[in-house]
Coordinates of C-alpha atoms in Angstrom, one line a residue:
M716 CA 65.9 115.7 84.7
T717 CA 69.5 116.5 85.3
S718 CA 71.2 119.7 85.1
P719 CA 75.0 120.7 84.9
T720 CA 76.5 122.4 87.7
T721 CA 78.6 125.2 86.7
D722 CA 79.9 126.2 90.0
P723 CA 80.4 122.8 91.9
T724 CA 81.6 124.7 95.0
A725 CA 78.4 126.6 95.5
A726 CA 76.6 126.0 98.6
D727 CA 72.8 126.0 99.1
P728 CA 71.5 129.3 100.5
A729 CA 70.2 129.5 103.9
D730 CA 67.6 126.7 104.2
P731 CA 64.1 127.6 105.4
A732 CA 62.7 124.0 105.1
G733 CA 61.3 122.5 108.2
P734 CA 61.9 118.8 109.4
P735 CA 59.6 116.1 108.2
P736 CA 56.7 115.4 110.4
E737 CA 57.0 112.7 113.1
D738 CA 54.6 110.4 111.1
A739 CA 57.1 110.0 108.3
P740 CA 58.8 106.7 109.2
L741 CA 59.9 105.5 105.9
L742 CA 62.8 106.9 103.6
T743 CA 60.1 107.6 100.9
D744 CA 58.0 109.6 103.2
R745 CA 61.2 111.7 103.9
L746 CA 61.9 112.0 100.0
R747 CA 58.3 113.2 99.4
H748 CA 58.7 115.9 102.2
W749 CA 62.0 117.2 100.7
A750 CA 60.6 117.2 97.2
A751 CA 57.9 119.5 98.4
E752 CA 60.1 121.6 100.7
R753 CA 63.4 121.9 98.8
A754 CA 61.9 121.1 95.3
A755 CA 64.8 122.8 93.1
R756 CA 67.5 122.4 95.7
R757 CA 70.5 120.3 95.1
A758 CA 69.9 116.6 96.1
F759 CA 72.3 114.2 94.4
T760 CA 75.3 115.1 92.2
Q761 CA 77.2 112.7 89.9
V762 CA 80.7 113.7 89.0
D763 CA 82.3 112.0 85.9
F764 CA 85.9 112.4 84.7
P765 CA 86.0 111.6 80.9
E766 CA 89.5 112.7 80.6
P767 CA 92.6 112.1 83.0
D768 CA 92.9 115.9 83.7
S769 CA 89.2 116.7 83.5
P770 CA 87.9 118.8 86.3
G771 CA 84.8 116.7 86.4
V772 CA 81.5 117.0 84.7
H773 CA 78.6 117.4 87.3
R774 CA 75.1 116.1 86.8
T775 CA 72.6 117.1 89.4
L776 CA 69.2 116.0 90.4
G777 CA 67.1 118.5 92.6
W778 CA 64.8 116.9 95.3
R779 CA 61.6 117.2 93.1
S780 CA 63.3 115.5 90.1
L781 CA 64.8 112.8 92.4
D782 CA 61.3 112.0 93.8
E783 CA 59.7 112.0 90.3
R784 CA 62.3 109.7 88.8
A785 CA 62.0 107.2 91.8
R786 CA 58.2 107.2 91.6
A787 CA 58.5 106.6 87.8
V788 CA 60.7 103.5 88.4
A789 CA 58.2 102.3 91.0
G790 CA 55.4 102.6 88.6
L791 CA 57.5 100.4 86.1
L792 CA 58.1 97.7 88.8
T793 CA 54.5 97.6 89.9
R794 CA 53.5 97.0 86.3
T795 CA 56.1 94.1 86.1
V796 CA 56.5 92.4 89.4
R797 CA 54.7 91.9 92.8
P798 CA 55.3 93.5 96.2
A799 CA 58.1 91.7 98.1
D800 CA 59.6 90.2 94.9
R801 CA 63.5 90.6 94.6
V802 CA 64.8 93.3 92.3
A803 CA 68.4 93.0 91.4
L804 CA 70.3 96.4 90.7
L805 CA 73.0 95.9 88.1
L806 CA 74.1 99.4 87.4
P807 CA 77.0 101.7 87.3
Q808 CA 77.7 104.0 90.1
G809 CA 75.7 107.2 89.8
L810 CA 72.4 108.9 89.9
D811 CA 70.7 106.0 88.2
Y812 CA 71.6 103.6 90.9
A813 CA 70.3 106.0 93.6
V814 CA 67.0 106.5 91.5
A815 CA 66.7 102.6 91.1
F816 CA 67.2 102.0 94.8
L817 CA 64.6 104.5 95.8
G818 CA 62.2 103.3 93.3
C819 CA 62.3 99.9 94.8
L820 CA 61.4 101.2 98.3
Y821 CA 58.6 103.2 96.7
A822 CA 57.3 100.0 95.0
G823 CA 57.4 97.8 98.1
V824 CA 59.8 95.3 96.4
V825 CA 63.0 94.0 97.9
A826 CA 66.0 95.7 96.4
V827 CA 69.3 93.7 96.0
P828 CA 72.0 96.1 95.4
L829 CA 74.7 94.6 93.1
F830 CA 77.1 95.5 90.4
G831 CA 77.4 95.0 86.7
P832 CA 79.0 91.9 85.2
E833 CA 82.0 94.0 84.0
L834 CA 83.4 94.3 87.7
P835 CA 86.6 92.4 87.3
G836 CA 87.0 89.3 89.1
H837 CA 83.5 89.0 90.7
A838 CA 81.5 87.3 88.0
G839 CA 81.2 84.1 90.0
R840 CA 80.0 85.9 93.1
L841 CA 77.3 88.0 91.1
A842 CA 76.1 84.6 89.5
A843 CA 75.8 83.1 92.9
V844 CA 74.0 86.0 94.5
L845 CA 71.4 86.0 91.6
E846 CA 70.9 82.4 92.2
D847 CA 70.4 82.8 95.8
C848 CA 68.0 86.0 95.7
E849 CA 66.1 84.6 92.7
P850 CA 65.0 88.1 91.3
A851 CA 61.9 88.8 89.5
C852 CA 63.6 91.3 87.3
V853 CA 66.9 93.3 87.0
L854 CA 67.1 97.0 86.7
T855 CA 69.9 98.6 84.8
D856 CA 70.6 101.5 82.5
G857 CA 70.7 101.7 78.7
P858 CA 74.5 101.4 78.1
S859 CA 74.6 98.5 80.4
R860 CA 71.6 96.6 79.2
T861 CA 73.2 94.4 76.5
P862 CA 76.0 92.9 78.6
V863 CA 73.5 92.5 81.6
E864 CA 71.1 90.6 79.4
A865 CA 73.8 88.5 78.1
F866 CA 74.8 87.6 81.8
V867 CA 71.5 86.8 83.3
G868 CA 70.0 85.1 80.3
P869 CA 66.5 85.3 78.9
R870 CA 64.5 84.0 82.1
I871 CA 64.9 87.4 84.1
P872 CA 63.3 90.4 82.7
V873 CA 65.8 93.4 82.4
L874 CA 64.3 96.8 82.8
D875 CA 65.9 100.2 81.9
V876 CA 65.6 102.8 84.7
R877 CA 66.0 105.6 82.1
E878 CA 62.8 104.6 80.3
P879 CA 60.3 103.8 83.1
G880 CA 57.3 105.8 81.8
A881 CA 55.2 108.3 83.7
A882 CA 55.5 108.8 87.6
P883 CA 52.5 107.7 89.5
P884 CA 51.2 109.6 92.5
A885 CA 52.6 108.2 95.7
A886 CA 49.2 107.5 96.8
E887 CA 48.8 104.9 94.0
L888 CA 52.0 103.0 95.0
P889 CA 52.0 100.2 97.6
R890 CA 53.0 101.2 101.0
P891 CA 55.1 98.9 102.8
E892 CA 55.1 98.2 106.6
R893 CA 58.1 99.2 108.6
A894 CA 59.0 95.7 109.5
D895 CA 58.8 94.8 105.7
V896 CA 62.2 93.8 104.1
A897 CA 63.5 96.8 102.1
Y898 CA 66.6 95.2 100.6
L899 CA 69.0 92.3 100.8
Q900 CA 72.6 93.4 101.7
Y901 CA 74.9 90.7 100.6
T902 CA 78.0 90.5 102.9
S903 CA 81.5 89.9 101.8
G904 CA 81.3 86.1 102.4
S905 CA 81.9 83.0 100.4
T906 CA 81.2 82.7 96.7
R907 CA 79.8 79.3 97.0
S908 CA 77.3 80.3 99.7
P909 CA 76.4 84.0 99.7
S910 CA 74.7 85.6 102.6
G911 CA 72.0 88.2 102.3
V912 CA 71.2 90.3 105.4
M913 CA 67.5 91.3 105.3
V914 CA 67.5 95.0 106.1
T915 CA 63.9 96.3 106.9
H916 CA 62.4 99.8 106.1
A917 CA 62.8 100.4 109.8
N918 CA 66.4 99.4 110.0
I919 CA 67.5 101.6 107.2
A920 CA 65.6 104.7 108.6
A921 CA 66.9 104.1 112.1
N922 CA 70.6 103.8 110.9
A923 CA 70.2 106.8 108.7
R924 CA 69.1 108.6 111.8
Q925 CA 71.9 107.3 113.9
A926 CA 74.5 108.4 111.5
V927 CA 72.9 111.9 111.1
T928 CA 72.7 112.4 114.8
A929 CA 76.2 111.3 115.3
F930 CA 77.7 113.9 112.8
G931 CA 75.1 116.8 113.3
A932 CA 74.3 116.5 109.5
A933 CA 71.5 119.0 108.2
P934 CA 70.3 120.6 105.1
G935 CA 72.4 123.5 103.7
R936 CA 75.3 122.8 106.0
T937 CA 76.2 119.1 105.2
T938 CA 77.2 117.3 101.9
T939 CA 78.4 113.7 101.6
V940 CA 81.0 113.0 99.2
G941 CA 81.4 109.4 98.4
W942 CA 83.2 107.0 96.0
L943 CA 82.4 103.8 98.0
P944 CA 80.4 101.5 95.8
L945 CA 76.6 101.9 96.3
F946 CA 76.1 98.0 96.6
H947 CA 78.4 98.3 99.7
D948 CA 76.6 99.0 102.9
M949 CA 78.5 102.1 103.9
G950 CA 78.2 103.5 100.4
L951 CA 74.5 102.9 100.3
V952 CA 73.7 104.4 103.9
L953 CA 76.2 107.4 103.7
S954 CA 75.5 108.3 100.2
V955 CA 71.8 107.6 99.7
A956 CA 69.9 106.6 102.9
A957 CA 71.3 109.3 105.2
P958 CA 70.9 112.3 102.7
V959 CA 67.3 111.2 101.9
Y960 CA 66.6 110.9 105.6
A961 CA 67.9 114.4 106.7
G962 CA 67.6 116.3 103.3
F963 CA 71.1 117.2 102.7
A964 CA 73.2 116.8 99.4
S965 CA 75.0 113.8 98.2
V966 CA 78.0 113.9 95.6
L967 CA 78.9 110.5 94.0
L968 CA 82.0 109.4 92.0
D969 CA 82.9 106.3 90.5
P970 CA 85.4 104.1 92.7
V971 CA 87.6 103.8 89.5
A972 CA 87.8 107.6 89.4
F973 CA 89.3 107.6 92.8
L974 CA 91.7 104.8 92.2
E975 CA 92.9 106.5 89.1
R976 CA 93.5 109.9 90.8
P977 CA 92.5 110.1 94.6
V978 CA 92.9 113.8 94.5
R979 CA 89.7 113.9 92.9
W980 CA 87.9 112.9 96.0
L981 CA 89.9 115.3 98.1
R982 CA 89.1 118.3 95.9
L983 CA 85.4 117.4 96.1
L984 CA 85.4 117.0 99.7
G985 CA 86.8 120.6 99.8
G986 CA 84.3 121.8 97.3
Y987 CA 81.3 122.1 99.7
P988 CA 80.8 123.1 103.2
G989 CA 80.6 120.6 105.9
T990 CA 81.5 117.6 103.9
I991 CA 81.3 113.9 105.2
G992 CA 83.2 111.0 103.6
A993 CA 84.1 107.5 104.3
A994 CA 86.8 105.0 103.0
P995 CA 88.6 101.8 104.1
N996 CA 92.0 102.0 105.7
F997 CA 93.9 101.5 102.6
A998 CA 92.4 104.5 100.8
Y999 CA 93.9 106.8 103.4
D1000 CA 97.5 105.4 102.8
Y1001 CA 96.7 105.5 99.2
C1002 CA 96.0 109.3 99.3
V1003 CA 99.1 109.8 101.2
A1004 CA 101.2 107.9 98.5
R1005 CA 99.4 109.2 95.5
V1006 CA 98.7 112.8 96.0
A1007 CA 101.7 115.1 95.1
A1008 CA 102.8 117.9 97.3
D1009 CA 101.7 120.6 94.6
E1010 CA 98.2 118.8 94.6
V1011 CA 98.1 119.2 98.4
A1012 CA 98.8 122.8 98.1
G1013 CA 95.8 123.3 96.0
L1014 CA 93.3 121.6 98.4
R1015 CA 90.8 123.2 100.9
L1016 CA 90.2 120.5 103.4
D1017 CA 89.2 123.0 106.2
R1018 CA 85.6 122.4 105.0
V1019 CA 85.8 118.8 106.0
A1020 CA 83.5 118.0 108.9
A1021 CA 84.3 114.2 109.3
L1022 CA 86.2 111.4 107.4
L1023 CA 85.2 107.9 108.6
N1024 CA 87.7 105.0 108.5
G1025 CA 85.6 102.0 109.2
S1026 CA 87.5 99.2 107.6
E1027 CA 89.0 96.1 109.2
P1028 CA 91.4 97.0 110.7
V1029 CA 91.7 100.7 111.3
R1030 CA 95.4 101.3 111.8
P1031 CA 96.4 104.3 114.0
A1032 CA 99.5 104.9 112.0
T1033 CA 97.3 105.3 109.0
L1034 CA 95.3 108.0 110.6
E1035 CA 98.4 109.8 111.8
R1036 CA 100.1 109.7 108.3
F1037 CA 96.9 111.1 106.7
R1038 CA 96.5 113.8 109.2
T1039 CA 100.1 114.9 108.9
A1040 CA 100.0 114.8 105.0
F1041 CA 97.1 117.0 104.7
A1042 CA 97.5 119.3 107.6
A1043 CA 98.8 122.0 105.3
A1044 CA 95.6 121.7 103.3
G1045 CA 93.6 122.7 106.4
L1046 CA 92.5 119.3 107.5
A1047 CA 91.5 119.4 111.2
P1048 CA 92.9 116.4 113.1
R1049 CA 89.5 115.7 114.6
A1050 CA 88.0 115.3 111.3
V1051 CA 89.5 111.9 110.8
C1052 CA 87.2 109.5 112.6
P1053 CA 87.8 105.7 113.3
A1054 CA 84.5 103.8 113.1
Y1055 CA 83.0 100.4 113.3
G1056 CA 80.0 98.7 111.5
L1057 CA 78.8 95.9 109.7
A1058 CA 76.1 94.8 107.2
E1059 CA 74.1 92.9 109.9
A1060 CA 73.6 96.3 111.9
T1061 CA 72.7 98.0 108.5
V1062 CA 76.1 99.4 108.7
F1063 CA 76.9 102.0 111.3
V1064 CA 77.5 101.2 114.9
T1065 CA 80.2 103.4 116.4
A1066 CA 82.3 106.4 115.4
A1067 CA 84.7 108.6 117.2
D1068 CA 83.4 112.1 118.0
P1069 CA 84.4 114.5 115.3
A1070 CA 84.3 117.4 117.9
A1071 CA 87.7 116.1 119.4
P1072 CA 90.7 114.3 117.8
S1073 CA 90.6 110.6 118.2
R1074 CA 93.7 109.1 119.9
P1075 CA 94.7 105.6 119.9
V1076 CA 94.7 103.6 123.1
E1077 CA 98.2 102.3 124.0
C1078 CA 98.1 99.2 125.9
D1079 CA 100.3 96.1 127.2
A1080 CA 100.9 93.8 124.3
A1081 CA 101.1 90.7 126.7
A1082 CA 97.8 91.5 128.5
L1083 CA 96.3 92.1 125.2
A1084 CA 97.3 88.7 124.0
A1085 CA 95.8 87.4 127.2
G1086 CA 92.4 89.2 126.5
R1087 CA 92.7 92.2 128.6
I1088 CA 93.2 96.0 127.9
E1089 CA 95.8 97.4 130.4
P1090 CA 96.8 101.0 129.4
G1091 CA 100.5 101.6 128.8
G1092 CA 102.7 99.6 126.4
T1093 CA 103.5 99.0 122.9
A1094 CA 100.2 97.8 121.3
R1095 CA 98.1 100.6 119.8
L1096 CA 94.4 100.3 119.2
A1097 CA 92.3 102.7 117.4
D1098 CA 89.4 104.3 119.3
C1099 CA 86.3 103.7 117.4
G1100 CA 84.0 105.8 119.6
R1101 CA 80.8 105.4 121.4
P1102 CA 77.6 103.6 120.2
A1103 CA 75.4 105.7 118.1
G1104 CA 71.8 105.3 119.3
Q1105 CA 72.2 101.5 120.0
E1106 CA 73.8 99.2 122.7
V1107 CA 77.2 97.4 122.4
R1108 CA 78.4 95.0 125.0
I1109 CA 81.4 92.5 125.0
T1110 CA 80.6 88.8 125.6
D1111 CA 82.5 85.5 126.0
P1112 CA 82.0 83.9 122.6
G1113 CA 81.4 80.5 124.2
T1114 CA 79.1 81.4 127.1
D1115 CA 77.5 84.7 126.0
A1116 CA 78.4 86.1 129.4
D1117 CA 78.9 89.9 129.6
L1118 CA 82.7 90.4 130.3
G1119 CA 82.4 94.1 131.1
A1120 CA 85.0 96.9 130.5
D1121 CA 88.6 96.3 129.3
R1122 CA 88.1 92.6 128.4
V1123 CA 88.5 91.3 125.0
G1124 CA 85.5 89.3 123.7
E1125 CA 82.9 89.1 120.9
I1126 CA 81.2 92.4 120.1
T1127 CA 77.5 92.3 120.4
V1128 CA 75.0 94.9 119.3
R1129 CA 71.3 95.7 119.9
G1130 CA 69.3 98.4 118.4
P1131 CA 66.6 99.4 115.9
N1132 CA 69.2 99.1 113.0
V1133 CA 70.0 95.4 113.6
G1134 CA 68.7 93.4 110.6
A1135 CA 66.0 90.8 110.4
G1136 CA 68.4 87.9 109.7
Y1137 CA 69.8 86.2 106.7
W1138 CA 67.8 85.5 103.6
K1139 CA 66.8 81.7 103.4
Q1140 CA 69.1 80.8 106.4
P1141 CA 67.0 80.2 109.4
G1142 CA 69.8 78.3 111.2
R1143 CA 72.4 80.9 110.8
T1144 CA 69.9 83.5 111.7
A1145 CA 69.1 81.9 114.9
A1146 CA 72.7 81.5 115.8
T1147 CA 73.7 85.1 114.9
F1148 CA 70.6 87.2 115.8
R1149 CA 69.9 85.9 119.4
G1150 CA 67.3 87.5 121.7
G1151 CA 67.7 90.9 120.2
W1152 CA 71.4 90.8 120.2
L1153 CA 73.5 90.6 117.1
R1154 CA 76.6 88.4 117.4
T1155 CA 79.0 90.2 115.1
G1156 CA 81.9 87.7 115.0
D1157 CA 84.3 90.6 115.7
L1158 CA 86.5 90.8 118.7
G1159 CA 87.0 94.0 120.8
A1160 CA 86.8 95.6 124.1
L1161 CA 84.9 98.5 125.7
H1162 CA 87.5 100.9 127.4
E1163 CA 85.9 104.0 129.1
G1164 CA 82.8 103.3 127.1
R1165 CA 84.6 103.6 123.7
L1166 CA 85.0 100.5 121.4
L1167 CA 88.3 99.1 120.5
V1168 CA 88.3 96.6 117.6
T1169 CA 90.9 93.9 117.7
G1170 CA 90.0 91.6 114.9
R1171 CA 87.8 88.9 113.6
L1172 CA 86.9 85.8 115.7
K1173 CA 87.5 83.4 112.8
D1174 CA 90.7 84.9 111.8
L1175 CA 92.2 84.8 115.3
I1176 CA 95.7 83.1 115.5
V1177 CA 96.0 81.2 118.8
V1178 CA 99.4 79.9 119.7
D1179 CA 100.2 78.4 123.2
G1180 CA 96.9 79.7 124.4
R1181 CA 97.7 83.3 123.5
N1182 CA 95.7 85.3 120.9
H1183 CA 97.5 87.0 118.0
Y1184 CA 95.6 89.2 115.6
P1185 CA 96.4 88.6 111.8
Q1186 CA 96.3 92.3 111.1
D1187 CA 99.3 92.9 113.6
V1188 CA 101.5 90.0 112.1
E1189 CA 100.6 91.3 108.6
D1190 CA 101.7 95.0 109.6
T1191 CA 104.9 93.7 111.1
V1192 CA 105.7 91.9 107.8
Q1193 CA 104.9 94.8 105.6
Q1194 CA 107.1 97.1 107.7
A1195 CA 109.9 94.7 107.6
V1196 CA 109.9 93.8 104.0
E1197 CA 110.3 96.4 101.3
L1198 CA 109.1 94.2 98.5
V1199 CA 105.5 93.7 100.0
R1200 CA 102.6 95.8 98.8
R1201 CA 100.9 97.5 101.8
D1202 CA 97.7 96.0 103.0
R1203 CA 97.7 93.2 100.4
L1204 CA 98.7 90.2 102.5
A1205 CA 97.1 87.6 104.7
A1206 CA 98.3 85.7 107.8
F1207 CA 96.9 82.5 108.8
L1208 CA 97.5 78.9 110.4
V1209 CA 97.9 75.8 108.4
P1210 CA 98.4 72.2 109.4
G1211 CA 102.0 71.6 110.0
P1212 CA 104.0 68.5 108.5
A1213 CA 103.3 65.1 110.0
G1214 CA 105.3 64.6 113.2
A1215 CA 106.1 68.3 113.6
D1216 CA 106.8 69.3 117.2
E1217 CA 103.7 71.2 118.3
R1218 CA 105.9 73.5 120.6
D1219 CA 107.2 75.0 117.4
G1220 CA 103.9 75.8 115.8
A1221 CA 100.4 76.9 117.0
D1222 CA 97.8 74.7 118.9
G1223 CA 97.3 71.4 117.3
G1224 CA 100.5 71.4 115.3
E1225 CA 99.7 74.2 113.0
E1226 CA 102.2 76.8 111.6
L1227 CA 102.0 80.3 110.7
V1228 CA 102.0 81.3 107.1
V1229 CA 101.9 84.9 105.5
V1230 CA 100.9 85.3 101.8
A1231 CA 102.0 88.7 100.6
E1232 CA 101.7 90.5 97.2
T1233 CA 104.8 92.2 95.9
R1234 CA 104.8 95.8 94.8
R1235 CA 103.8 96.1 91.2
G1236 CA 106.6 95.4 88.8
A1237 CA 108.7 93.4 91.2
E1238 CA 109.7 89.8 90.2
P1239 CA 112.0 88.7 93.0
D1240 CA 114.4 85.8 92.5
G1241 CA 115.5 83.1 95.0
P1242 CA 118.2 85.1 96.9
A1243 CA 115.6 88.2 97.0
V1244 CA 112.9 85.9 98.4
R1245 CA 115.3 84.4 101.0
E1246 CA 116.3 87.7 102.2
A1247 CA 112.7 88.8 102.6
V1248 CA 111.8 85.6 104.5
G1249 CA 114.7 86.3 106.9
A1250 CA 113.8 89.8 107.4
A1251 CA 110.1 88.8 108.0
R1252 CA 110.8 85.9 110.2
G1253 CA 113.0 88.0 112.5
A1254 CA 110.5 90.8 112.9
V1255 CA 107.6 88.4 113.5
A1256 CA 109.8 86.6 116.2
A1257 CA 110.8 89.8 117.8
G1258 CA 107.4 91.6 117.8
H1259 CA 105.0 88.6 118.5
G1260 CA 107.1 85.7 119.8
L1261 CA 106.0 83.6 116.8
R1262 CA 107.8 81.4 114.5
L1263 CA 106.8 82.3 110.7
A1264 CA 107.1 79.1 108.9
A1265 CA 106.6 80.6 105.4
L1266 CA 106.5 83.9 103.7
V1267 CA 104.8 83.4 100.3
L1268 CA 105.4 86.2 97.9
V1269 CA 102.9 86.5 94.9
P1270 CA 102.3 88.9 92.1
A1271 CA 100.2 91.9 92.6
G1272 CA 96.5 91.0 92.5
A1273 CA 97.0 87.4 93.7
V1274 CA 95.7 87.7 97.2
P1275 CA 91.9 87.4 97.0
R1276 CA 89.7 90.2 98.1
T1277 CA 86.0 90.7 98.8
S1278 CA 83.8 92.8 96.7
S1279 CA 84.1 95.5 99.2
G1280 CA 88.1 95.5 98.9
K1281 CA 88.9 93.5 102.2
V1282 CA 91.5 90.9 102.0
A1283 CA 89.8 87.5 102.1
R1284 CA 92.0 85.6 104.4
A1285 CA 90.0 82.3 104.5
A1286 CA 89.9 82.3 100.7
C1287 CA 93.7 83.0 100.6
R1288 CA 94.3 80.2 103.0
A1289 CA 92.1 77.9 100.9
R1290 CA 94.1 78.7 97.7
F1291 CA 97.3 78.2 99.6
L1292 CA 96.3 74.7 100.8
A1293 CA 95.1 73.8 97.3
G1294 CA 98.3 74.9 95.6
E1295 CA 96.5 77.4 93.6
L1296 CA 98.9 80.3 94.2
R1297 CA 101.8 80.9 92.0
P1298 CA 104.6 82.3 94.4
F1299 CA 108.0 83.7 93.3
A1300 CA 110.8 81.2 94.0
A1301 CA 108.6 78.9 96.0
E1302 CA 111.5 76.8 97.1
A1303 CA 112.9 79.9 99.0
A1304 CA 109.7 80.7 101.0
R1305 CA 110.4 78.6 104.0

């Protein structure tokens, strides 16, 4: 069912296939259409790198084979579980994962995109999510079956997507309603209380359509190239849902393959016409740092249509470094697109227009701290573009009043892509999904109709009534202290010592702490830590008017992150307060 691709750079010939009919509202309707219209054309390709210097081993499924395999998995599921049962996906990145997800949609069950127990550091989260979603069965592949069975225990059946049996005709499979839940997208929240967003069949089709429209994607002229995990919202929509919706090709590689050698992703982006990719902010800096000049010379990035940076936060300096580093490879400045999204809106909300270069908005820092956007100044915010087929407004977090343009408040979203709520959490659903509007918990402003994201409401640092954003403090520290590992630090407030003068700290006698990982191999002693603390304290005072109470330097890997790679500030603060961090020269941190 898979075939090796001898020429991975070969594009599909001119595509005569027509669009799906208007009465094809489900992703599976679209999949059947492309299976009929583009049967042998390239659909999904998995690229593995068995050796460090391997050019990549390509395995490809055409549209007909993808549809047959998905229906075969659906047949297996209908013989094992009931419609609307939850089915957990514990598979490695690749073709089998896409097949398993589409098979769940065909079977009318609720897919739960997850990861295998071998993912380092996330076994506790995986166990908590499985307990929360109560799956009727688990889908995995042959090589993963033994460790998956050992992890989930004997009570949950484990099925192999590579041995599903015959594929039943689509007419013999259940047909879900558009309002039925298609999958649970677990967000990067607490391990103890995981939150699964209920994404309906209508939601995922709408968000795929919004993404396709925003970037003008179409068969024969577009290919997505992605390493983001398929259990991640952006990975699932950009690499599976959008290609199936619009009938263009998708190329998948494992996140580890990217981390080992980021040039692999860049080569694949240059290997197909009209490529679209996405990555968090750190990945673009990682490419700049880890791709050598001779490797850049061999790249062909003039074929890239759009590269989304949708992480929290999007740093304008990162965008500029990446554009500069890869301009010689033909990368168009306009192709690097800041974006904004979240799981509660399926994923995609806004993105910069790839037809014109995105430029940061320079605004007055004092006005920004007071909640206003006033052009001209030293604060720089990424322009995350206009809403894509949905509405965005900025509201007062306390009153829900619409604040209008150039005022900082909570970003709220309304559209057909907004999810149905949180699984088994009616109270939180009612508080977050209100009157058709989604309260995102993110802060931002609308400037000339474009979204500027300033930070997370729960992470906001409020000192003397003025707002400071943790990512700005973190960036100041990493620029001032050479020891610090980029984008591996967390700034937050903690209670100050008893009797502390509140004028020296934050509201309520709190004080500012930054926990930062050191560069790999660094083991700073007391004098080195004191020097770092002095440099960070001076930079934070000069840049933000804040007193930094402590800079806690910890080994690489000690700052907790979510399963999608974001720094988990609340978890880091909890570990700091519990004394669970093991800092270098702790006595010198203050």
